[in-house]
Tab-separated table of C-alpha atoms and ligand atoms in Angstrom:
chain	number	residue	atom	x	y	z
A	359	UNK	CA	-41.157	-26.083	16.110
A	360	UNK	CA	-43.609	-29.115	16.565
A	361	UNK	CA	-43.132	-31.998	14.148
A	362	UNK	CA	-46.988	-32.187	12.873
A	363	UNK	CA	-46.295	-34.921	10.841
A	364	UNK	CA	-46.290	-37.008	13.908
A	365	UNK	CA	-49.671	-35.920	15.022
A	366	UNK	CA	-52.650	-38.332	15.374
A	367	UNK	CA	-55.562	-36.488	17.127
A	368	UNK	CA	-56.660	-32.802	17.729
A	369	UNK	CA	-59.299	-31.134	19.560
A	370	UNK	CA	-61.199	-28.316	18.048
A	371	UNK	CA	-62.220	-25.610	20.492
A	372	UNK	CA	-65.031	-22.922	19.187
A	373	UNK	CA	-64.357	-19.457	20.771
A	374	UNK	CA	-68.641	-19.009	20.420
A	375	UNK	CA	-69.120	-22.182	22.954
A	376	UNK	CA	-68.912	-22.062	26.301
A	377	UNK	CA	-66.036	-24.133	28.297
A	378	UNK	CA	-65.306	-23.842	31.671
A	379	UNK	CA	-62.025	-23.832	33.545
A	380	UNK	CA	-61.893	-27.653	34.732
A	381	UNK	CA	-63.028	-28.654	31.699
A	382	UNK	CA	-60.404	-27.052	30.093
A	383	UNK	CA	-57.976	-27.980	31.720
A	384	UNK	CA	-58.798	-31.376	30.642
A	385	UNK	CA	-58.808	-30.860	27.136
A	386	UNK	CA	-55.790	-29.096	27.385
A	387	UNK	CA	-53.775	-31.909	29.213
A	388	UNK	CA	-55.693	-34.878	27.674
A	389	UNK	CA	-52.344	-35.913	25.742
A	390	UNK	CA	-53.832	-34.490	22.926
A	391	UNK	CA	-51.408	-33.202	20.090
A	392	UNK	CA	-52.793	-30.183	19.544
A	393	UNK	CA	-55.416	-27.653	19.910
A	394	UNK	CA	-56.907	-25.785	16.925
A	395	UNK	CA	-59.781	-22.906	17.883
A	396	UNK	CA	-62.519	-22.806	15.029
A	397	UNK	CA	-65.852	-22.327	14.130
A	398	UNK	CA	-68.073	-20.763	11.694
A	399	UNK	CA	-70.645	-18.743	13.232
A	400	UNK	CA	-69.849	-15.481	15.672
A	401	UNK	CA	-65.856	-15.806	15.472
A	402	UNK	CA	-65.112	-13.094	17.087
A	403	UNK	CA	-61.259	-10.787	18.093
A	404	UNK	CA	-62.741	-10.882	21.909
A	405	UNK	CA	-63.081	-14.325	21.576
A	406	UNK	CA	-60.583	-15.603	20.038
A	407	UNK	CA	-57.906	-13.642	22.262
A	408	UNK	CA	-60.071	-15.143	25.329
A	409	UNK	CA	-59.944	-18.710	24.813
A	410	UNK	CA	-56.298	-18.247	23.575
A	411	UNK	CA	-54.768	-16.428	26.931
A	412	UNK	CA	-56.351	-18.851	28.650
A	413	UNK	CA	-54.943	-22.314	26.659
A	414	UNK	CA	-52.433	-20.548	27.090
A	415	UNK	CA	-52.071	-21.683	30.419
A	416	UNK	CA	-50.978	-24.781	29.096
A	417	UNK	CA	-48.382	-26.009	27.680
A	418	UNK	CA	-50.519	-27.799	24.421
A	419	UNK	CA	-49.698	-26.147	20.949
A	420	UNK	CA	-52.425	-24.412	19.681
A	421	UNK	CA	-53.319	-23.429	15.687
A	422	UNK	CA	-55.975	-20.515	15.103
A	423	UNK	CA	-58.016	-21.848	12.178
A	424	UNK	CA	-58.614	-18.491	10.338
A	425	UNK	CA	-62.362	-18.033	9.354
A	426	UNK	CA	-62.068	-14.089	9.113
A	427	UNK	CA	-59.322	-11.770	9.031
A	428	UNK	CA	-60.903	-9.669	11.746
A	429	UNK	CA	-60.487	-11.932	14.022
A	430	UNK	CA	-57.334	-13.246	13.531
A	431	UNK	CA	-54.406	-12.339	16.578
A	432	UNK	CA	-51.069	-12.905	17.362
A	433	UNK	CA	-49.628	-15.574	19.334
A	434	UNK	CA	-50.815	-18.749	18.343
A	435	UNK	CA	-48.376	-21.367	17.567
A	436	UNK	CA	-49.471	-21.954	14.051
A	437	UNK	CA	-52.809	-20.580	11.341
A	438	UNK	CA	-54.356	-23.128	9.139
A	439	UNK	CA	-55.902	-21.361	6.496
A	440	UNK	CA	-59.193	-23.084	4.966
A	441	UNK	CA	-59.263	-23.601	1.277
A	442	UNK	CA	-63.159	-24.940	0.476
A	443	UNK	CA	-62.596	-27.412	-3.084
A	444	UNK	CA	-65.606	-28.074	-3.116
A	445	UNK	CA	-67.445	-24.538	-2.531
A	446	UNK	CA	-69.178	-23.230	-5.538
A	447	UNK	CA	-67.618	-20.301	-5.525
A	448	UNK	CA	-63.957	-18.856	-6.420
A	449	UNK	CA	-64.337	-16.524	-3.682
A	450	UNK	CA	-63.560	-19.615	-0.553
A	451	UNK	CA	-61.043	-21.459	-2.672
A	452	UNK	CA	-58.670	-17.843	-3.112
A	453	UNK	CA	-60.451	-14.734	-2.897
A	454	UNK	CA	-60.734	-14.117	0.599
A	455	UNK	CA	-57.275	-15.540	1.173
A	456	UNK	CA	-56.388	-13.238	-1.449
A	457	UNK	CA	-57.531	-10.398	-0.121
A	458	UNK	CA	-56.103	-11.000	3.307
A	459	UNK	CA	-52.685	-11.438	2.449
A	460	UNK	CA	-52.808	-8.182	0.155
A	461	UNK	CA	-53.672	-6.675	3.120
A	462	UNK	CA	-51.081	-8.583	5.500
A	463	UNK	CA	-48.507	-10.050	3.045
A	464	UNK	CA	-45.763	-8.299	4.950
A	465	UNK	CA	-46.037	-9.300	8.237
A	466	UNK	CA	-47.485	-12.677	7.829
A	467	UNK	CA	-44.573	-15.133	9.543
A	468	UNK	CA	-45.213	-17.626	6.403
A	469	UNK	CA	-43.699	-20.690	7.773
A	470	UNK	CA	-46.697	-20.559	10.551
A	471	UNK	CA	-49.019	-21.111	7.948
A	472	UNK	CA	-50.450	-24.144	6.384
A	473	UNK	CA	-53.174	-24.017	4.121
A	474	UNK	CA	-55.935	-26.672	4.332
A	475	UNK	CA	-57.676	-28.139	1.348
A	476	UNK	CA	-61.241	-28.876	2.670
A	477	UNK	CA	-63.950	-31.175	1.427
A	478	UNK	CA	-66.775	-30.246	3.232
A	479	UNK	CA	-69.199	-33.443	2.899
A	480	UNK	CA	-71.955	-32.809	5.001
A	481	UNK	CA	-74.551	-30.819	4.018
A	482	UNK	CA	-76.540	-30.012	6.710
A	483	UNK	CA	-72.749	-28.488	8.448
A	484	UNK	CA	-72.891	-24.660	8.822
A	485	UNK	CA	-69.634	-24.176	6.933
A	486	UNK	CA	-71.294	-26.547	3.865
A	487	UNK	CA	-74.156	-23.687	3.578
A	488	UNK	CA	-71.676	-20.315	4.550
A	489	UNK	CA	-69.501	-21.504	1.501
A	490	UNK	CA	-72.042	-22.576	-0.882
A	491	UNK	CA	-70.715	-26.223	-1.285
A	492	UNK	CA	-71.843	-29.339	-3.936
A	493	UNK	CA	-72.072	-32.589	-2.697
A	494	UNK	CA	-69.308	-34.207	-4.586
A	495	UNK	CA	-69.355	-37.791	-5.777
A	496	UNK	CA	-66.926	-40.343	-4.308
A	497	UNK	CA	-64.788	-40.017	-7.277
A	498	UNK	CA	-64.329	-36.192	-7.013
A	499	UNK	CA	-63.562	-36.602	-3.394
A	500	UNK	CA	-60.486	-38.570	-4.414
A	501	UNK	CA	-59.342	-35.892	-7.839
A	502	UNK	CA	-59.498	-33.612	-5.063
A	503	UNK	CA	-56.788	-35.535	-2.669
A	504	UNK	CA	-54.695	-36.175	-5.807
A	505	UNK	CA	-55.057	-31.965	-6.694
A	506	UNK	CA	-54.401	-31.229	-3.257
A	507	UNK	CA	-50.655	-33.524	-3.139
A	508	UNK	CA	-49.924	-33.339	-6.824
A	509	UNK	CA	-50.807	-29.975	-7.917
A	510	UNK	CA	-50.995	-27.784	-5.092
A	511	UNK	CA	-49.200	-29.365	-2.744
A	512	UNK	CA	-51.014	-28.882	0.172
A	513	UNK	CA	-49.820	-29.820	3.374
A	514	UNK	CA	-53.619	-30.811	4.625
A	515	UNK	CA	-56.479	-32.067	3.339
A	516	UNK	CA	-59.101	-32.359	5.871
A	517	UNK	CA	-62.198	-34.185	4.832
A	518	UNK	CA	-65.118	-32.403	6.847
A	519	UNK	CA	-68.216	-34.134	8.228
A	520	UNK	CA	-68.649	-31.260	11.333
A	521	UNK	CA	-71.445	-32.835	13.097
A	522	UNK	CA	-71.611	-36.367	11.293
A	523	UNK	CA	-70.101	-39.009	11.415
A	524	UNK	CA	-68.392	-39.859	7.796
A	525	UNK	CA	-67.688	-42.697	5.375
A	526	UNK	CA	-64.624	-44.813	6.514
A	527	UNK	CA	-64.031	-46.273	3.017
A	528	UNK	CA	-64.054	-42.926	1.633
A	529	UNK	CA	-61.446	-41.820	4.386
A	530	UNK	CA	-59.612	-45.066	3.564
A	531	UNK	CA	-59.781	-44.623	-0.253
A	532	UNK	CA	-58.533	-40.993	0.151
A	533	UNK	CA	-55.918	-42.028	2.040
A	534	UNK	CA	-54.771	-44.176	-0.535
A	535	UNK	CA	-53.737	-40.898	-2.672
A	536	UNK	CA	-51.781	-39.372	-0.334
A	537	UNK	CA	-47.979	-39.504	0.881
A	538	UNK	CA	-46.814	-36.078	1.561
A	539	UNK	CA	-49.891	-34.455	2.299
A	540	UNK	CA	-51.622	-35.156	5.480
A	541	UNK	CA	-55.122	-36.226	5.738
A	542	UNK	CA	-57.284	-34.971	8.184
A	543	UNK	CA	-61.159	-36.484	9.506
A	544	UNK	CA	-63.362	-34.511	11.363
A	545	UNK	CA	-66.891	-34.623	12.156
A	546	UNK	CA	-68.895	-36.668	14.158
A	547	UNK	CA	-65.947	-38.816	16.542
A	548	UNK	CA	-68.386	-39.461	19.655
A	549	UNK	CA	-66.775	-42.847	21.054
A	550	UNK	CA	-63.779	-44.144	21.151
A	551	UNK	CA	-64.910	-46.813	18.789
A	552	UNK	CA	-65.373	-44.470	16.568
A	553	UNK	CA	-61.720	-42.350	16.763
A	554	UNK	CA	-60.263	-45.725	16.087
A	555	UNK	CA	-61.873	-46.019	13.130
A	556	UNK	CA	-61.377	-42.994	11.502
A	557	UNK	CA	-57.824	-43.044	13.180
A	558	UNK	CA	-56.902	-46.477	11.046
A	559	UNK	CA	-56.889	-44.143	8.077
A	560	UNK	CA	-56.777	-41.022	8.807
A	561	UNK	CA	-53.334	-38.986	9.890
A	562	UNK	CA	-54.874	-36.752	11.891
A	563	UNK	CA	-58.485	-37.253	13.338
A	564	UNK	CA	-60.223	-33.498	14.579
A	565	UNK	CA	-62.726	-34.323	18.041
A	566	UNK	CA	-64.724	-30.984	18.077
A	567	UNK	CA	-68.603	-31.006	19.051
A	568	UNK	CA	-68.862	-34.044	21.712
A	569	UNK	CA	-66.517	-31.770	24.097
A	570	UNK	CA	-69.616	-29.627	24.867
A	571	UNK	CA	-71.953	-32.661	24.681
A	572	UNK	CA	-70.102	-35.186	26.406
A	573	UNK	CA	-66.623	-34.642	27.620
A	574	UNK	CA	-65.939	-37.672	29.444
A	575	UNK	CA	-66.551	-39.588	26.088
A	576	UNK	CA	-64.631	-36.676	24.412
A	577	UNK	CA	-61.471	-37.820	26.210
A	578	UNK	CA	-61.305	-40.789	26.011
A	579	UNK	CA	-61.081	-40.800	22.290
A	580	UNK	CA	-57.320	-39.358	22.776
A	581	UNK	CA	-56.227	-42.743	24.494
A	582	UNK	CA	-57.961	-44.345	21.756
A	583	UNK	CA	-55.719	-43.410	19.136
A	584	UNK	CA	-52.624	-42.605	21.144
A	585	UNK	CA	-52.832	-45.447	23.479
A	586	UNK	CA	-49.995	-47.533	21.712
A	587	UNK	CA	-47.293	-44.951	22.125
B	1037	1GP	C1	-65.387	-29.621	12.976
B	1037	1GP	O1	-64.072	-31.364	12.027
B	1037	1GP	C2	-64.471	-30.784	13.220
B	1037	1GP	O2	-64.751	-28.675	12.183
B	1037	1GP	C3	-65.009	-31.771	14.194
B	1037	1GP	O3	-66.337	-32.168	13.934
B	1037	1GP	O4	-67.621	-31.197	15.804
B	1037	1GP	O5	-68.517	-33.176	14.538
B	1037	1GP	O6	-66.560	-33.418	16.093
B	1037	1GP	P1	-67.307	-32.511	15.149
């Protein structure tokens, strides 16, 4: 339906946060590529469904990033679901994926969903602590890009710094291991400055926190990586 591959910068909405209409409506015709509605804390059916009828407005594409089942709905435009490789524990890598699709395997529409290998690198980030992450080394980061193209062929992997900003060379190094599967930055993009940055290496950079804190800047950082086409 929408060629991803050609993406370069997304905005991640979080149903617990307030946004009003105008602001919206900014986000939603900034140019961005995309919209994806996330978060870790309080996802909720009401909410979801909310900020969804009203993005809906637009004419954006927008992914529901599944951190429950209960509050997952129809009509989005595509689900990323989260795999955590670096959690501690089996149960965020393919339990609770497991257990959602032996609940939903037959009505799933499989070519909406992409699975997302996640490295969650910061560890003061909610979703670090809710999946009981390590810190991994530079040199893990990078086996896990080269597990998430070569052996499980993921079509993301989406190096996570929610509410930091992240190490370029890492992003840059990453990069380096992957052709078919698409890297993803988030965490941390306040400036444009900073979206270019990440945007040199990165496929795909995710702007999520500095629309509530500073939308003006928030903006801006589409032009900044999308300016050239
Ligand atoms: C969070 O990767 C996104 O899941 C974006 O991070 O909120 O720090 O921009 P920020």
């Amino acid at each position: 339906m929408y060629n991803m591959t050609e993406w370069k910068h997304i905005f991640k909405l979080d149903p617990d946060k307030e946004i009003d209409d105008k602001a919206l409506e900014l986000i939603c015709e900034s140019g961005t590529d995309a919209l994806i509605v996330g978060g870790t804390d309080n996802v909720t059916i009401d909410g979801v469904v909310q900020l969804l009828s009203r993005i809906r407005r637009y004419t954006v594409p927008c992914i529901l990033e599944v951190s429950n089942i209960e509050s997952v709905t129809p009509g989005f435009d595509y689900y990323f679901v989260p795999m955590v490789l670096n959690s501690s524990e089996k149960k965020w890598m393919m339990d609770v994926q497991h257990q959602a699709v032996k609940q939903y395997g037959n009505v799933i529409d499989w070519e909406e969903l992409f699975v997302e290998g996640y490295c969650i690198l910061n560890d003061e980030a909610k979703a670090y602590q809710y999946t009981n992450c390590f810190m991994p080394e530079q040199e893990d980061v990078i086996a896990f890009a080269q597990m998430a193209e070569h052996m499980f062929h993921l079509p993301i992997f989406y190096i996570e710094y929610s509410g930091k900003y992240g190490d370029p060379s890492l992003v840059e190094q990453v990069k380096a291991q992957l052709s078919n599967t698409q890297l993803f930055y988030g965490g941390g993009i306040t400036s444009t400055e900073k979206a270019k940055e990440m945007s040199a290496y990165a496929d795909v950079i995710v702007v999520g926190n500095v629309i509530y804190d500073n939308l003006k800047e928030a903006l801006k950082t589409v032009q900044a990586v999308k300016g050239n086409e």
